PDB file of C-alpha atoms in Angstrom:
ATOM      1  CA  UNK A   1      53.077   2.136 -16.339  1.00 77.00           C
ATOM      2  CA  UNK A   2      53.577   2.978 -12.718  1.00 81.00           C
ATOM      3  CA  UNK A   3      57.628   2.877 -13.295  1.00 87.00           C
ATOM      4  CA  UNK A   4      56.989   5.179 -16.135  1.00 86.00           C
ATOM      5  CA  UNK A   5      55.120   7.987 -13.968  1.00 87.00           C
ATOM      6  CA  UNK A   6      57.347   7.872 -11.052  1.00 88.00           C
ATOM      7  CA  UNK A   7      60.604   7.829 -13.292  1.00 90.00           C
ATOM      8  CA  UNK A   8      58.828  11.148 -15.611  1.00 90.00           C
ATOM      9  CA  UNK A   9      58.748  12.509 -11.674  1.00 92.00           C
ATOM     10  CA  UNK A  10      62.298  11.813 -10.920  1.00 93.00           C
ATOM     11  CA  UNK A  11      63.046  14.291 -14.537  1.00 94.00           C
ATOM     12  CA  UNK A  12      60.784  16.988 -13.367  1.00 94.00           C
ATOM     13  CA  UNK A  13      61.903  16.359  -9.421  1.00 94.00           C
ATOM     14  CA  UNK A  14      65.832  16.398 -10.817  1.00 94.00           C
ATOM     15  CA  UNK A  15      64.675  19.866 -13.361  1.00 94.00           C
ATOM     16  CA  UNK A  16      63.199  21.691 -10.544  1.00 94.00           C
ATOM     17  CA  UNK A  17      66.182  20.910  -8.070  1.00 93.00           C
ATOM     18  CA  UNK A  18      68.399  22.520 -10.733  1.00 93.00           C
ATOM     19  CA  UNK A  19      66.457  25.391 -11.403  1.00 92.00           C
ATOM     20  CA  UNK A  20      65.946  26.233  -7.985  1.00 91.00           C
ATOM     21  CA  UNK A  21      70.211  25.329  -7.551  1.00 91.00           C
ATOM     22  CA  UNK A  22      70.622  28.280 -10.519  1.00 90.00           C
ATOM     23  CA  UNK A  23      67.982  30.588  -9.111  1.00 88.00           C
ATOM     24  CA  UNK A  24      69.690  31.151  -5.416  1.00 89.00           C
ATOM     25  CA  UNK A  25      72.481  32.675  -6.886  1.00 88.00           C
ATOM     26  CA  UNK A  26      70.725  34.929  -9.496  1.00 84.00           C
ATOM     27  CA  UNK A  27      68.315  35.903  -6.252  1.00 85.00           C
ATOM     28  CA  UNK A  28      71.062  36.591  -4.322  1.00 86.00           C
ATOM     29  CA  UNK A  29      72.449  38.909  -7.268  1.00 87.00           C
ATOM     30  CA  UNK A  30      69.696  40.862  -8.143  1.00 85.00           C
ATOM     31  CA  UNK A  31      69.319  43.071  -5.106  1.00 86.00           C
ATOM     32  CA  UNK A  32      73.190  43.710  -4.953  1.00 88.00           C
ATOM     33  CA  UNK A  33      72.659  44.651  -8.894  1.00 86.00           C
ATOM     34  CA  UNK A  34      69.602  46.877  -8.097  1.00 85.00           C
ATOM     35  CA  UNK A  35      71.712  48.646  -5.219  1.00 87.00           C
ATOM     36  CA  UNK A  36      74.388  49.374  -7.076  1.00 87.00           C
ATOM     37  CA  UNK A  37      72.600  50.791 -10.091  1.00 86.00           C
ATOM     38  CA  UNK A  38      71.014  52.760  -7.568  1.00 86.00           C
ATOM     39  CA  UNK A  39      73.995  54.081  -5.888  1.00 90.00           C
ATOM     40  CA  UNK A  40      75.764  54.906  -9.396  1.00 88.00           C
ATOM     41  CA  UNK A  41      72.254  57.071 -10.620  1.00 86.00           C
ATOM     42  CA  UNK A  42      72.482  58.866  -6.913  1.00 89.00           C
ATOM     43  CA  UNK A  43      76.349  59.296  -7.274  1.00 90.00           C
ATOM     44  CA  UNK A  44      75.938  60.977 -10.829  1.00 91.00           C
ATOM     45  CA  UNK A  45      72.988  63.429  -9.179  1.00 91.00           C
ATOM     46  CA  UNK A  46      75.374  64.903  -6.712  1.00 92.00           C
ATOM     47  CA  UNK A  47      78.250  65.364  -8.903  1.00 93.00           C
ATOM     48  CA  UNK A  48      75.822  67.229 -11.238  1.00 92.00           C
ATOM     49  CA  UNK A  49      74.191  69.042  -8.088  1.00 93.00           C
ATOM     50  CA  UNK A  50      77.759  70.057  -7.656  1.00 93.00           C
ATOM     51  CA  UNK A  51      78.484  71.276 -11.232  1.00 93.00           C
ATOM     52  CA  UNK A  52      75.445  73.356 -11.070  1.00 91.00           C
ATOM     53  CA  UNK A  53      75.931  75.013  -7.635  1.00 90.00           C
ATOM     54  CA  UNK A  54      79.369  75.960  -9.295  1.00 92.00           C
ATOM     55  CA  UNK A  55      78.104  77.458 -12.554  1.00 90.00           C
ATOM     56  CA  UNK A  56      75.589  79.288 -10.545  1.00 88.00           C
ATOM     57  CA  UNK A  57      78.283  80.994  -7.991  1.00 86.00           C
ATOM     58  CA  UNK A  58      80.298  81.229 -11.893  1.00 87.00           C
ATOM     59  CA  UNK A  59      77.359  83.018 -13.354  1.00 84.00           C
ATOM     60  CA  UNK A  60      76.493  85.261 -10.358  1.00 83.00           C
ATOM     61  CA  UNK A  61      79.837  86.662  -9.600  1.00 80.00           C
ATOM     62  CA  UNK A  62      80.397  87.447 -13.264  1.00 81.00           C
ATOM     63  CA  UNK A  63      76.604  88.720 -13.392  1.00 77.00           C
ATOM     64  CA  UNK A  64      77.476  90.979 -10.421  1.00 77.00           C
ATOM     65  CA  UNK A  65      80.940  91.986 -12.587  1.00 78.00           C
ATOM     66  CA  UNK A  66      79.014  93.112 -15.359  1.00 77.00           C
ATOM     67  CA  UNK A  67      76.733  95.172 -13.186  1.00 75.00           C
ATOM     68  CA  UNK A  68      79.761  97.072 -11.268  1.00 78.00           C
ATOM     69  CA  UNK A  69      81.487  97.503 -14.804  1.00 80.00           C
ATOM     70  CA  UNK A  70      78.243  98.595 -16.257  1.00 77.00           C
ATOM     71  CA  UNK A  71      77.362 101.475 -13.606  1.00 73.00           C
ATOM     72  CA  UNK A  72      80.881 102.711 -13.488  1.00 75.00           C
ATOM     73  CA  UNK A  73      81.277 103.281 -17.328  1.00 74.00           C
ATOM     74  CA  UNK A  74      77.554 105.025 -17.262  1.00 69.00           C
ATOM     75  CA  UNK A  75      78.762 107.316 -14.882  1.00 67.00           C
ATOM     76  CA  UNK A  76      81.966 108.147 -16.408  1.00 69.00           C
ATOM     77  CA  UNK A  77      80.229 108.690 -20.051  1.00 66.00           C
ATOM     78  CA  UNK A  78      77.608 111.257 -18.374  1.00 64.00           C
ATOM     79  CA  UNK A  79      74.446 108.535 -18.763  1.00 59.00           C
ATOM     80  CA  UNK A  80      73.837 108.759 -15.082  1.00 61.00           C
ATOM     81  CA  UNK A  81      73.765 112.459 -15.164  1.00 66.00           C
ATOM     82  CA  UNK A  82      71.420 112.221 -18.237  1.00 67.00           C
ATOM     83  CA  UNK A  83      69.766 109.138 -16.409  1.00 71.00           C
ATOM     84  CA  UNK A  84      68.690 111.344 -13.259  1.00 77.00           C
ATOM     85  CA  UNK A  85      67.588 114.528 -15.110  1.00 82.00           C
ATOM     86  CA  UNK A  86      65.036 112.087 -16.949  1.00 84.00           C
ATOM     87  CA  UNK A  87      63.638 111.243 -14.010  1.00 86.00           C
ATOM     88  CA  UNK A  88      63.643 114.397 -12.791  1.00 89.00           C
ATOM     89  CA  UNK A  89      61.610 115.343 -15.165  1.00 91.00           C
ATOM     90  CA  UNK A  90      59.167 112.589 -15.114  1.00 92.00           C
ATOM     91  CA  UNK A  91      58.688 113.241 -11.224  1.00 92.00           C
ATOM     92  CA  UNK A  92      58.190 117.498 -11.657  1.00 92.00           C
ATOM     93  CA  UNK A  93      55.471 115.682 -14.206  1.00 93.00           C
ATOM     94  CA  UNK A  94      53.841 113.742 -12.047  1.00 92.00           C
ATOM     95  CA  UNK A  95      53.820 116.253  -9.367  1.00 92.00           C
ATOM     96  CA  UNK A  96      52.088 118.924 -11.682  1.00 91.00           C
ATOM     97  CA  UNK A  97      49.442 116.612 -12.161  1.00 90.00           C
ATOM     98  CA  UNK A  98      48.638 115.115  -9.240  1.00 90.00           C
ATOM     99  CA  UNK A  99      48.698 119.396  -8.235  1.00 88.00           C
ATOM    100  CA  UNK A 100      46.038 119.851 -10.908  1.00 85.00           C
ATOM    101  CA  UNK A 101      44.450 116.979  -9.666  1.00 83.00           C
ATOM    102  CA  UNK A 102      44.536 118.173  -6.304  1.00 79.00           C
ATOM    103  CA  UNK A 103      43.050 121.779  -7.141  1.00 81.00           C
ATOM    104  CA  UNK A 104      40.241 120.178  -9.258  1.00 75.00           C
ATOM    105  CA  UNK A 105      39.176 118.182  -6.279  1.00 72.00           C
ATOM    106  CA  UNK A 106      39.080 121.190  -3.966  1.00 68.00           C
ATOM    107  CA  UNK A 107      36.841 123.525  -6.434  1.00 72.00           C
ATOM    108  CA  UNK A 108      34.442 120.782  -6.895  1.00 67.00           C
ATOM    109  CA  UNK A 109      33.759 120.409  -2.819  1.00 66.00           C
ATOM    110  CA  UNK A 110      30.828 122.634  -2.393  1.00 63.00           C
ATOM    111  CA  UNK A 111      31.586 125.502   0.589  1.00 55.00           C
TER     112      UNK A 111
END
């Protein structure tokens, strides 16, 4: 019986010895693994950090084309002119009323 037990602990003494022979390596792997994937997710964040800051300078210099375009075709179809006599208009507007406004505060101060 004693032969037995101490030859079932020689098995599980020779198993462990092997699993802790295939477990070094795979130990040894994993952080290298984890670092890499790591290095591959930051890698793909710049280059699309990159792509982005380009399509933004893209998207502002064309922006800022459309805007230059736009004004000088307003001005040479007569929408400016029409443009500035609107507000012209709105400010005389505002000016007559705040005027009214004015003279209604002044007859209602007791002398």
């Amino acid at each position: 019986m004693f032969s037995h037990l101490l030859a079932k602990q020689r098995e599980r003494k020779k198993l462990q010895e092997k699993r802790r022979r295939e477990a070094i390596p795979a130990a040894t792997c994993l952080p290298e693994a984890l670092l890499h994937h790591l290095s591959v997710g930051v890698a793909q964040a710049s280059m699309n950090q990159r792509k982005l800051d380009h399509e933004a300078k893209t998207l502002q210099a064309s922006g800022s084309g459309w805007w230059r375009t736009s004004i000088r075709h307003s001005r040479k179809s007569g929408m400016w002119t029409c443009g500035n006599r609107r507000i012209e208009l709105d400010m005389r507007t505002i000016a007559t009323a705040l005027e009214y406004g004015y003279k209604g505060q002044l007859q209602a101060i007791p002398s």
